[in-house]
N, CA, C and O atoms as a CHARMM CRD file, in Angstrom:
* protein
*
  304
    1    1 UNK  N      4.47600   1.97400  -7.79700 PROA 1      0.00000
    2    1 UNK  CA     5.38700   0.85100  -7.63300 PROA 1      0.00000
    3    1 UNK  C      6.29300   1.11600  -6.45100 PROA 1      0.00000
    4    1 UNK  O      6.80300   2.21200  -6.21800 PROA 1      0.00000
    5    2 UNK  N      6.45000   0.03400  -5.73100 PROA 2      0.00000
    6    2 UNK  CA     7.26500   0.40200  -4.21400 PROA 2      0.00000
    7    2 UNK  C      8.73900   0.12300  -4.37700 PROA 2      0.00000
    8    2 UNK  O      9.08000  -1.04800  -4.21000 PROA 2      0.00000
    9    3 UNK  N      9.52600   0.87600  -4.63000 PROA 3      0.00000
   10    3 UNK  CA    10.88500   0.61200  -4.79900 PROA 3      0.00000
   11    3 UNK  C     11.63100   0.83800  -3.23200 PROA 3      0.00000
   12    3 UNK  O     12.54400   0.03000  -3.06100 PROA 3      0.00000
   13    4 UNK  N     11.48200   1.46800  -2.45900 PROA 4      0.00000
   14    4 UNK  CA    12.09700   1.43900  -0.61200 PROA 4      0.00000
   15    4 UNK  C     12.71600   0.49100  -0.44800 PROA 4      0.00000
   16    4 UNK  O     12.70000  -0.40900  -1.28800 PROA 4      0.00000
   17    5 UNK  N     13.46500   0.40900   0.71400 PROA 5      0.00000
   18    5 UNK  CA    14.20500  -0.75800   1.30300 PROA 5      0.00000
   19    5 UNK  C     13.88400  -0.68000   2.92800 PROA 5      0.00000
   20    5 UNK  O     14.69700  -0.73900   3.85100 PROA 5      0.00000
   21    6 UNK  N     12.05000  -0.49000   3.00200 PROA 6      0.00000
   22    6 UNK  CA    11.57900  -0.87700   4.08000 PROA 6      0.00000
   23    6 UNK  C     11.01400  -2.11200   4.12500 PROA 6      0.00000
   24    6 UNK  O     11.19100  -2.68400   5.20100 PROA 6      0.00000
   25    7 UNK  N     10.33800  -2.76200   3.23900 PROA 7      0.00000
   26    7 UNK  CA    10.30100  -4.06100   3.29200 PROA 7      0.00000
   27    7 UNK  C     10.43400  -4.39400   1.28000 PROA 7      0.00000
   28    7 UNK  O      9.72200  -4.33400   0.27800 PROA 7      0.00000
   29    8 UNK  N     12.16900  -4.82300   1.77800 PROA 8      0.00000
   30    8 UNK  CA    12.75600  -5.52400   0.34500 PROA 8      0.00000
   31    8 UNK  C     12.16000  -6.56300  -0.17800 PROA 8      0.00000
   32    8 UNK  O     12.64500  -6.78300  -1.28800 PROA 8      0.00000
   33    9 UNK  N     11.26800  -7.36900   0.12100 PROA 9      0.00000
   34    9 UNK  CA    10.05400  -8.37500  -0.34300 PROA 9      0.00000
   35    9 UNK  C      8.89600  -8.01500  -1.45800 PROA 9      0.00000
   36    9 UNK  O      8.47400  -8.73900  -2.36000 PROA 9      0.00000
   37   10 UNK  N      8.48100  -6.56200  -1.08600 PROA 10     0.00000
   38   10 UNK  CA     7.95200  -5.89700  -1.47400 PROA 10     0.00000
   39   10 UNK  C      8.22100  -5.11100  -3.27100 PROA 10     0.00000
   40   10 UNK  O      7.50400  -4.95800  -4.25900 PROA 10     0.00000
   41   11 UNK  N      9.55100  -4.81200  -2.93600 PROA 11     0.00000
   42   11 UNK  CA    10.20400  -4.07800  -4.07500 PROA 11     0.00000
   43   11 UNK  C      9.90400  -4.68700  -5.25100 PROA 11     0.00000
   44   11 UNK  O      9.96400  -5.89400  -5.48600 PROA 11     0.00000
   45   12 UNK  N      9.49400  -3.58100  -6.17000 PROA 12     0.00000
   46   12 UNK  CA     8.69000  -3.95200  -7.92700 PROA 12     0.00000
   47   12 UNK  C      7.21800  -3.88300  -7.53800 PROA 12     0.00000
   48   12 UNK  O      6.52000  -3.41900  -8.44000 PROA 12     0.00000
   49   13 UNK  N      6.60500  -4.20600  -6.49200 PROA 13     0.00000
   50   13 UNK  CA     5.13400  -4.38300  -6.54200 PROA 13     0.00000
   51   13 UNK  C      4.17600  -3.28900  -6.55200 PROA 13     0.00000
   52   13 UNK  O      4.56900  -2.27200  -5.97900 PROA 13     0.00000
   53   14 UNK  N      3.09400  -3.25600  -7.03000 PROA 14     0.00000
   54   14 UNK  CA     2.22000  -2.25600  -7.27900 PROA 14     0.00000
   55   14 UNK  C      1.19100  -2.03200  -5.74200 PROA 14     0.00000
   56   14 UNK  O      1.05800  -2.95400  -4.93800 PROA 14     0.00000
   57   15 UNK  N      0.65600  -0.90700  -5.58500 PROA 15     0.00000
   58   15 UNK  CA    -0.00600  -0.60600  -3.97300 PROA 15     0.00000
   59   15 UNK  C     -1.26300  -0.16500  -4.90400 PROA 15     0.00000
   60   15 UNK  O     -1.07400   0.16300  -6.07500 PROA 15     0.00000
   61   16 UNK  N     -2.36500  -0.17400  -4.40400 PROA 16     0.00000
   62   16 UNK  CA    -3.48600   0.31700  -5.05700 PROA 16     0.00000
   63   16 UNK  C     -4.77800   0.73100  -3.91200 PROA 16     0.00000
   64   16 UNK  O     -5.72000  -0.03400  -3.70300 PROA 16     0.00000
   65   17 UNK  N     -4.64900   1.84400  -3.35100 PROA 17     0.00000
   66   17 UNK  CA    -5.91400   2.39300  -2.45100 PROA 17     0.00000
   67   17 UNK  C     -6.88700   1.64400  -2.79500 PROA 17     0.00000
   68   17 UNK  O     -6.84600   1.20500  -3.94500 PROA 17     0.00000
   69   18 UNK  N     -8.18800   1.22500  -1.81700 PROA 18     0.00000
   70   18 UNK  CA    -9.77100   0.96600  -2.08200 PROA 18     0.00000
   71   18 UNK  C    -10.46500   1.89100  -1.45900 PROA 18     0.00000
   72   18 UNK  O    -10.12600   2.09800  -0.29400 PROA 18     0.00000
   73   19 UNK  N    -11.30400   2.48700  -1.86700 PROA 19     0.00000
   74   19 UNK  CA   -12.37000   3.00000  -1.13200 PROA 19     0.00000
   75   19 UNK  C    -13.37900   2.30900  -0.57800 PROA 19     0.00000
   76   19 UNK  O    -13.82000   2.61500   0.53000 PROA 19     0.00000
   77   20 UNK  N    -13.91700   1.16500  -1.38900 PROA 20     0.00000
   78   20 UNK  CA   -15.22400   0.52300  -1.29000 PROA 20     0.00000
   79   20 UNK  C    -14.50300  -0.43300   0.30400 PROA 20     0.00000
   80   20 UNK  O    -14.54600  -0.28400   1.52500 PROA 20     0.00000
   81   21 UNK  N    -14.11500  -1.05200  -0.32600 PROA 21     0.00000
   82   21 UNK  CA   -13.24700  -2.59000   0.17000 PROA 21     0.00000
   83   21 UNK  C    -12.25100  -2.05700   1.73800 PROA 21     0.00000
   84   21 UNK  O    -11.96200  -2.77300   2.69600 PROA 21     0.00000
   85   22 UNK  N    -11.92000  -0.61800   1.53000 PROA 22     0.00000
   86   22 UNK  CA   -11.03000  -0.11000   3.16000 PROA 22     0.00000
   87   22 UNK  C    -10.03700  -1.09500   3.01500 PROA 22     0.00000
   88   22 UNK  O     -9.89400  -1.97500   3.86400 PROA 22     0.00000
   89   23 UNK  N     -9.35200  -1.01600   2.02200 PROA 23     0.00000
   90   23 UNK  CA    -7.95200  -1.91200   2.07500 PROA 23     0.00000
   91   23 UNK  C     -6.66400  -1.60100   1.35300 PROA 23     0.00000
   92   23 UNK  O     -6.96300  -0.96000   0.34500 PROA 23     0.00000
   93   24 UNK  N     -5.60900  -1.74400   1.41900 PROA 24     0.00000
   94   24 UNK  CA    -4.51800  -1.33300   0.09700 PROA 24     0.00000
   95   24 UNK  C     -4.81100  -2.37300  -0.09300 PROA 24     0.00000
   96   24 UNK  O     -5.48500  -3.01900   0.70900 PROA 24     0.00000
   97   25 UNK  N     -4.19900  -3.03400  -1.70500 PROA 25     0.00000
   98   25 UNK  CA    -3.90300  -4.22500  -2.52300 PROA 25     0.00000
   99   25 UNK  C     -2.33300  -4.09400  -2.91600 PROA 25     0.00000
  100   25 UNK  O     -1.84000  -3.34700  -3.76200 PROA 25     0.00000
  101   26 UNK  N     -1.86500  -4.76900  -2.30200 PROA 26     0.00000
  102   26 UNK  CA    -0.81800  -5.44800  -2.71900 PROA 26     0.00000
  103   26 UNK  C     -0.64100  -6.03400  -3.80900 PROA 26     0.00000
  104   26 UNK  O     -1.21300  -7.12300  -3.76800 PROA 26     0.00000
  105   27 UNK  N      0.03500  -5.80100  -5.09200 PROA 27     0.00000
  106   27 UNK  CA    -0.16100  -6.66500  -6.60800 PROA 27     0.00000
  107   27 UNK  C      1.32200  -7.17400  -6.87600 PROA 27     0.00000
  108   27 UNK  O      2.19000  -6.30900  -6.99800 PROA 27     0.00000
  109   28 UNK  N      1.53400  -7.97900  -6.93700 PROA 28     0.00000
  110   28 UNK  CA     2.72000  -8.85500  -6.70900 PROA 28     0.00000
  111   28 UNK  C      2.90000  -8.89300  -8.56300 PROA 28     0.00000
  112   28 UNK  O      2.05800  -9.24500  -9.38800 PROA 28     0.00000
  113   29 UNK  N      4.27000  -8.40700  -8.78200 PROA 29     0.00000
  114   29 UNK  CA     3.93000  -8.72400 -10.52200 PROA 29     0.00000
  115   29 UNK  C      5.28600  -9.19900 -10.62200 PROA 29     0.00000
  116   29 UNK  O      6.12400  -9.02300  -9.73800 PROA 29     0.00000
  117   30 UNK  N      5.50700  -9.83800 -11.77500 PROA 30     0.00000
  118   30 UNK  CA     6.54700 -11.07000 -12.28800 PROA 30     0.00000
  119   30 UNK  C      7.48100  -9.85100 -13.59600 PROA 30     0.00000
  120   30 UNK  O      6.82100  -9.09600 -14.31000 PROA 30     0.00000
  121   31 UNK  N      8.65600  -9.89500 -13.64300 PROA 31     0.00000
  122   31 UNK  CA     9.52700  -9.39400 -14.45000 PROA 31     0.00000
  123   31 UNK  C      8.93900  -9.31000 -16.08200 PROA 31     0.00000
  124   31 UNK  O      9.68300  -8.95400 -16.99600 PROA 31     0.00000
  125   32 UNK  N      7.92900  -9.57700 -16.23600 PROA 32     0.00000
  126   32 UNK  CA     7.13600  -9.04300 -17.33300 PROA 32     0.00000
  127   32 UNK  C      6.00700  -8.07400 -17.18300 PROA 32     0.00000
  128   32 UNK  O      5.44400  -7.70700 -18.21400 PROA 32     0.00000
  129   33 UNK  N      5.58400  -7.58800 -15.96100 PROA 33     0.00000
  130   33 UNK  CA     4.25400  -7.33300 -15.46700 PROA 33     0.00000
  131   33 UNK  C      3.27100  -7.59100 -14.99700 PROA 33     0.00000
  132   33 UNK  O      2.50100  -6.76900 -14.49900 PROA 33     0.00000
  133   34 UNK  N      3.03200  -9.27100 -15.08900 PROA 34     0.00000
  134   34 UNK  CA     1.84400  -9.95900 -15.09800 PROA 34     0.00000
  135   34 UNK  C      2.10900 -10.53400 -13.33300 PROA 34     0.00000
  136   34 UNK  O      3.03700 -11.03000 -12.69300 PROA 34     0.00000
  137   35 UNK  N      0.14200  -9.95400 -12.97900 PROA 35     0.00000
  138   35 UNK  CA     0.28600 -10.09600 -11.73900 PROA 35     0.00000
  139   35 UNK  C      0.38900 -11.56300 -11.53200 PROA 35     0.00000
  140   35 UNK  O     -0.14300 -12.40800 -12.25200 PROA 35     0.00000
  141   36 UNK  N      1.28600 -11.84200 -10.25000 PROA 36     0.00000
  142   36 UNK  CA     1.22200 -13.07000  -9.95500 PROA 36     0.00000
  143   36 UNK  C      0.78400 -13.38900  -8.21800 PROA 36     0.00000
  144   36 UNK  O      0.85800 -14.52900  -7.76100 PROA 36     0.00000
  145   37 UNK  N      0.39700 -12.36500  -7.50000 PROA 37     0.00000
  146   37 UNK  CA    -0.29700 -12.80400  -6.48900 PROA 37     0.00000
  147   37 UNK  C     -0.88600 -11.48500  -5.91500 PROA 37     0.00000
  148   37 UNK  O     -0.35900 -10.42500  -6.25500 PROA 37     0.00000
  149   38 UNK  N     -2.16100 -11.48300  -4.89200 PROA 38     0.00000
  150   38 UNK  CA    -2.44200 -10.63400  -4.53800 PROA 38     0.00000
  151   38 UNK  C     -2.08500 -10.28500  -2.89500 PROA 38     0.00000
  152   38 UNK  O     -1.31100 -11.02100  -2.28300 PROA 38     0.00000
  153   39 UNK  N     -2.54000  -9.43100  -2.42200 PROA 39     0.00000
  154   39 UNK  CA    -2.71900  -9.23000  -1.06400 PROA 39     0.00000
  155   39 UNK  C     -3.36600  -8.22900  -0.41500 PROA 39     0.00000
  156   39 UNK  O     -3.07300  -7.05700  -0.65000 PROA 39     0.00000
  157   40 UNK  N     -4.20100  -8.52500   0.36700 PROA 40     0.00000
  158   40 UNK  CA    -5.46600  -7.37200   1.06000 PROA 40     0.00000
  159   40 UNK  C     -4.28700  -6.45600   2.38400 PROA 40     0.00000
  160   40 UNK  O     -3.55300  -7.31100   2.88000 PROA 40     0.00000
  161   41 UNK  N     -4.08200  -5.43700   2.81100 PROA 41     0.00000
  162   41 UNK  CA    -3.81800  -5.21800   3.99700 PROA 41     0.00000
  163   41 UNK  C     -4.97900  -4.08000   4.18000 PROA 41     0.00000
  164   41 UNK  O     -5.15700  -3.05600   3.52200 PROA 41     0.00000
  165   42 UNK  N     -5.80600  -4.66800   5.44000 PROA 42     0.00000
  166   42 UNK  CA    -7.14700  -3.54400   5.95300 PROA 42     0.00000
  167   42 UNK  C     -6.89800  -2.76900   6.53500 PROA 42     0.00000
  168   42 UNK  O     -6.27900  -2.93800   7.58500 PROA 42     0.00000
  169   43 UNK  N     -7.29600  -1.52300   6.07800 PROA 43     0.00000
  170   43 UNK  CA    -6.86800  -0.68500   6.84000 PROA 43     0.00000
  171   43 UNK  C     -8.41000   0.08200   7.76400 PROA 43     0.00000
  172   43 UNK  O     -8.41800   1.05600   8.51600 PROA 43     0.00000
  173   44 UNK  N     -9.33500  -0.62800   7.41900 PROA 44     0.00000
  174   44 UNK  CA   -10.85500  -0.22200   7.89400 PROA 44     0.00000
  175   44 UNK  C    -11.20800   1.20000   7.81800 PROA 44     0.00000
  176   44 UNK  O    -11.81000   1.74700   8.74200 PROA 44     0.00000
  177   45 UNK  N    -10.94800   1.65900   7.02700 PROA 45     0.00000
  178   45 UNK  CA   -10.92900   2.84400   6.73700 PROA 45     0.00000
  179   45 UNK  C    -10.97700   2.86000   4.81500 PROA 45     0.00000
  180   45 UNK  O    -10.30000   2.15500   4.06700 PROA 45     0.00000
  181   46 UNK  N    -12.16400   4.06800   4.37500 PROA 46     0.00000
  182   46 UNK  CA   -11.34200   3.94600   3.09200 PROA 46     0.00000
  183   46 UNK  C    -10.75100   4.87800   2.35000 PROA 46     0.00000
  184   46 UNK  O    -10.87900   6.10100   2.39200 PROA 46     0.00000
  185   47 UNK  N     -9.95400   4.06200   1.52000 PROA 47     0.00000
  186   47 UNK  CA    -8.44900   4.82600   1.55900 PROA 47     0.00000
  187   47 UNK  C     -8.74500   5.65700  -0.07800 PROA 47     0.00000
  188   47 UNK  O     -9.22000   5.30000  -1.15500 PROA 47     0.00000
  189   48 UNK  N     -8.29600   6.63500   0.35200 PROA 48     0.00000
  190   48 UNK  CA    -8.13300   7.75400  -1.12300 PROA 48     0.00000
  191   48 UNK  C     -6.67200   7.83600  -1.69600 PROA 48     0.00000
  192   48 UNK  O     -6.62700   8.28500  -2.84200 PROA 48     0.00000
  193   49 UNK  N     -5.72600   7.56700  -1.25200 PROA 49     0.00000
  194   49 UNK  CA    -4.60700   7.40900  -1.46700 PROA 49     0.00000
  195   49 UNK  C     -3.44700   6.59100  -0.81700 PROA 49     0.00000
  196   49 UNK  O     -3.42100   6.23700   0.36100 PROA 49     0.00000
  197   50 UNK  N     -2.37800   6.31300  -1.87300 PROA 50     0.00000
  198   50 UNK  CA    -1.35300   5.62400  -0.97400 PROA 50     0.00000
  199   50 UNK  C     -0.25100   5.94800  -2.13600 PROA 50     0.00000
  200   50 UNK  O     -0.38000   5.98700  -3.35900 PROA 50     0.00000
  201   51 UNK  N      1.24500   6.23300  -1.02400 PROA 51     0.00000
  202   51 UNK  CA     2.21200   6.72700  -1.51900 PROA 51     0.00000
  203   51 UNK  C      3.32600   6.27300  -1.00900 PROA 51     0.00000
  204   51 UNK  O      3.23200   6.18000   0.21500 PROA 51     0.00000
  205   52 UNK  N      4.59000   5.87000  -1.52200 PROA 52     0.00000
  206   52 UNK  CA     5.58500   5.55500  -1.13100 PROA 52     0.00000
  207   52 UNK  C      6.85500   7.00900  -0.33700 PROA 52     0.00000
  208   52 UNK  O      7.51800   7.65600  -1.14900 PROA 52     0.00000
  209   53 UNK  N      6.92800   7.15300   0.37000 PROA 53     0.00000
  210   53 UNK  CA     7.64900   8.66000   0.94300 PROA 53     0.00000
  211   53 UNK  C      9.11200   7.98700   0.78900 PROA 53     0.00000
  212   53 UNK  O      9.50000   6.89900   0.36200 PROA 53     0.00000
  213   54 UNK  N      9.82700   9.27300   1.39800 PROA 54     0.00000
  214   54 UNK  CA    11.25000   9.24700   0.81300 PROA 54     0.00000
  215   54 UNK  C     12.01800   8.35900   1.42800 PROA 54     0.00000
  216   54 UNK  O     13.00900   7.73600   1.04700 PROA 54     0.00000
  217   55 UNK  N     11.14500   8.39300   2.92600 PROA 55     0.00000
  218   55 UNK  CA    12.20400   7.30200   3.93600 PROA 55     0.00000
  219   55 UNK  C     11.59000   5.97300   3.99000 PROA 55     0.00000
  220   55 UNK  O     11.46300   5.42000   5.08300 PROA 55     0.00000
  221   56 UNK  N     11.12400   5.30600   2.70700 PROA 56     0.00000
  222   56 UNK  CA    10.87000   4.16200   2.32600 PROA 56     0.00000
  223   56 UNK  C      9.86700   3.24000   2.48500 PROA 56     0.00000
  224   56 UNK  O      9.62000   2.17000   1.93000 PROA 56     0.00000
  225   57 UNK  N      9.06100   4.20700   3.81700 PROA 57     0.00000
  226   57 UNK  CA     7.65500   3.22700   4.44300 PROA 57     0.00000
  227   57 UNK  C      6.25900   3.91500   3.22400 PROA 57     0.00000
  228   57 UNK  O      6.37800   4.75900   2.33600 PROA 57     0.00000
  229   58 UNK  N      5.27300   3.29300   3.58100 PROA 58     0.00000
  230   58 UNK  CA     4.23700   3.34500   3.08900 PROA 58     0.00000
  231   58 UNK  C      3.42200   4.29200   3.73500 PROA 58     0.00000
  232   58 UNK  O      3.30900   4.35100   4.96000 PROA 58     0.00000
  233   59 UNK  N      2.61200   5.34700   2.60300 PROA 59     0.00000
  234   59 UNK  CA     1.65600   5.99900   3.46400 PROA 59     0.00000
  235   59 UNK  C      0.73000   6.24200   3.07800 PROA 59     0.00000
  236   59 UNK  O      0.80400   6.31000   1.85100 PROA 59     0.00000
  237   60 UNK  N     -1.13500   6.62900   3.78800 PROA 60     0.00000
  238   60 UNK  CA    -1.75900   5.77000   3.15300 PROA 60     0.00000
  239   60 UNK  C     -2.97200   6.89000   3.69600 PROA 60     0.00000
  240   60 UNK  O     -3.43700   6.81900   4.83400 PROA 60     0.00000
  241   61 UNK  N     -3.35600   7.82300   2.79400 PROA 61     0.00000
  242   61 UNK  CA    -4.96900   8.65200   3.36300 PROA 61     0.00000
  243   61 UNK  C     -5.99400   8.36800   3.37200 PROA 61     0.00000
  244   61 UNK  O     -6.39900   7.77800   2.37100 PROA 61     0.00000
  245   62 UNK  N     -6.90700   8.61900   4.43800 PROA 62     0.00000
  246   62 UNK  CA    -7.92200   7.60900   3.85000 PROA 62     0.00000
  247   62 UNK  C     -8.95400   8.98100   3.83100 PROA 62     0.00000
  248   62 UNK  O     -8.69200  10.14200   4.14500 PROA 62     0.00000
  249   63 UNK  N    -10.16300   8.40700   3.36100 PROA 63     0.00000
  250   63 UNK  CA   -11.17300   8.88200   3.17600 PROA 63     0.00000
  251   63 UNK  C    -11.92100   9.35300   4.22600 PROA 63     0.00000
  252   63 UNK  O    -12.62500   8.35900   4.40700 PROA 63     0.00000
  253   64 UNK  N    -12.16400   9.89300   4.78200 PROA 64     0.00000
  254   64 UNK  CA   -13.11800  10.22700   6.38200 PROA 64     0.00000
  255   64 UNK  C    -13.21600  11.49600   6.65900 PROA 64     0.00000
  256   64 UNK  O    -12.25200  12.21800   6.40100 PROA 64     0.00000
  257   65 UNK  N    -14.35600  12.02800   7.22300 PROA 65     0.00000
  258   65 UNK  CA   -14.64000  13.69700   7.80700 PROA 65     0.00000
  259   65 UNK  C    -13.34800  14.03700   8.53000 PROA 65     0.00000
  260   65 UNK  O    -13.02100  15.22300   8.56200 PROA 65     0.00000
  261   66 UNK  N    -12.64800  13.20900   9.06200 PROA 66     0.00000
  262   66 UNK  CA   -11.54200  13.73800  10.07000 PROA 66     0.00000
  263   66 UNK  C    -10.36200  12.81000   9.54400 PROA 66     0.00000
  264   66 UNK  O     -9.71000  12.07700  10.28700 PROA 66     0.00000
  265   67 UNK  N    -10.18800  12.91600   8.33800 PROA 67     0.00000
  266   67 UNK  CA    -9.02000  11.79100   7.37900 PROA 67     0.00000
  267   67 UNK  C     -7.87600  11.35000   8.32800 PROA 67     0.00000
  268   67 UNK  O     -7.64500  12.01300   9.33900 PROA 67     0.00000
  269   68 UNK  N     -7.29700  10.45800   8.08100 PROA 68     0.00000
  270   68 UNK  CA    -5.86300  10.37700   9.03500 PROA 68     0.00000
  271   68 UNK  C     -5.21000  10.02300   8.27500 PROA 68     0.00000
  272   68 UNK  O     -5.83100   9.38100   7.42700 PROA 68     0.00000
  273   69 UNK  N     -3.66500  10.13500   8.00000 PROA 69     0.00000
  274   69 UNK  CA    -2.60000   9.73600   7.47000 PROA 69     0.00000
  275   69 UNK  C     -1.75400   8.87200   7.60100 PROA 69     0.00000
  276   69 UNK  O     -0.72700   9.50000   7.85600 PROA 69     0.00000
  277   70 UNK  N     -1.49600   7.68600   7.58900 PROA 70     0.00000
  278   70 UNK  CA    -1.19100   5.91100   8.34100 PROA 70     0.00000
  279   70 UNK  C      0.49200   5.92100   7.42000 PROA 70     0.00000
  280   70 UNK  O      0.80000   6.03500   6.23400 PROA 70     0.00000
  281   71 UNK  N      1.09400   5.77700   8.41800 PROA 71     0.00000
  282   71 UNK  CA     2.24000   5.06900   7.91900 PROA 71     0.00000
  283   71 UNK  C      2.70300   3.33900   8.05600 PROA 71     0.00000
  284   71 UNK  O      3.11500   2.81800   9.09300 PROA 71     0.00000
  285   72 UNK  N      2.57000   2.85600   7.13500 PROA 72     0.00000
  286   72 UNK  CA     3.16000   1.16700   7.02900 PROA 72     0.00000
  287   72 UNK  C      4.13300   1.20800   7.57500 PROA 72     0.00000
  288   72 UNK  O      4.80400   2.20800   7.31800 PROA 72     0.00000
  289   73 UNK  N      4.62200   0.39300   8.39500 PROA 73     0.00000
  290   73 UNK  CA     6.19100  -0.14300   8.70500 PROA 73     0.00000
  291   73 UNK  C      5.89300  -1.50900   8.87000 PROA 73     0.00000
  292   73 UNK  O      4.77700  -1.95400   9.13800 PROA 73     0.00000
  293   74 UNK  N      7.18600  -2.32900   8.65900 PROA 74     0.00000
  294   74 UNK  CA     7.67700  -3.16500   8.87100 PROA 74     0.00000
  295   74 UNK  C      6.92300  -3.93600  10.48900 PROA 74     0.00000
  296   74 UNK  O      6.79700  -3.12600  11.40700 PROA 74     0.00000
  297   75 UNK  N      6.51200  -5.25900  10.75200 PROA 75     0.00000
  298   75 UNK  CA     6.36800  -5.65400  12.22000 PROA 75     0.00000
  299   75 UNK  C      8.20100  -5.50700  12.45200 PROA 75     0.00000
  300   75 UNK  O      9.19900  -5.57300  11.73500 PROA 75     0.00000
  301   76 UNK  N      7.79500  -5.21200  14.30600 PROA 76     0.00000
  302   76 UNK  CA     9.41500  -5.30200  14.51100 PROA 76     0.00000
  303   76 UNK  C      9.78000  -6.72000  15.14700 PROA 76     0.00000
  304   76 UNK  O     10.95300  -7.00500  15.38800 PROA 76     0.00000
């Protein structure tokens, strides 16, 4: 669950790695739990993990012989 105040829009929502698909999912959920919208962000790559770090952005490993480590930010 992304609690940061890198993008406050975000806050409460669930992040969920794909491997198959090379995408996070965005799960938008309503003050009971129940999802109420989705969202793909591709990262073309697929991803084995994703984690919220201390300084609030998103970060995101993916799967590959030579893995890389992606940080989300905000567009400026």
């Amino acid at each position: 669950f992304y609690t940061g105040d890198a993008f406050p829009q975000w806050r409460g929502d669930l992040f969920s790695g794909a491997l198959k698909r090379e995408e996070v999912r965005r799960i938008d959920l309503d003050a009971e739990g129940r999802v109420v919208a989705q969202e793909s962000l591709p990262i073309g790559a697929r991803v084995r993990d994703v984690r919220q770090g201390p300084d609030g952005f998103l970060y995101v490993l993916t799967d590959e012989k030579n893995g890389r480590l992606l940080r989300i930010e905000p567009a400026p």
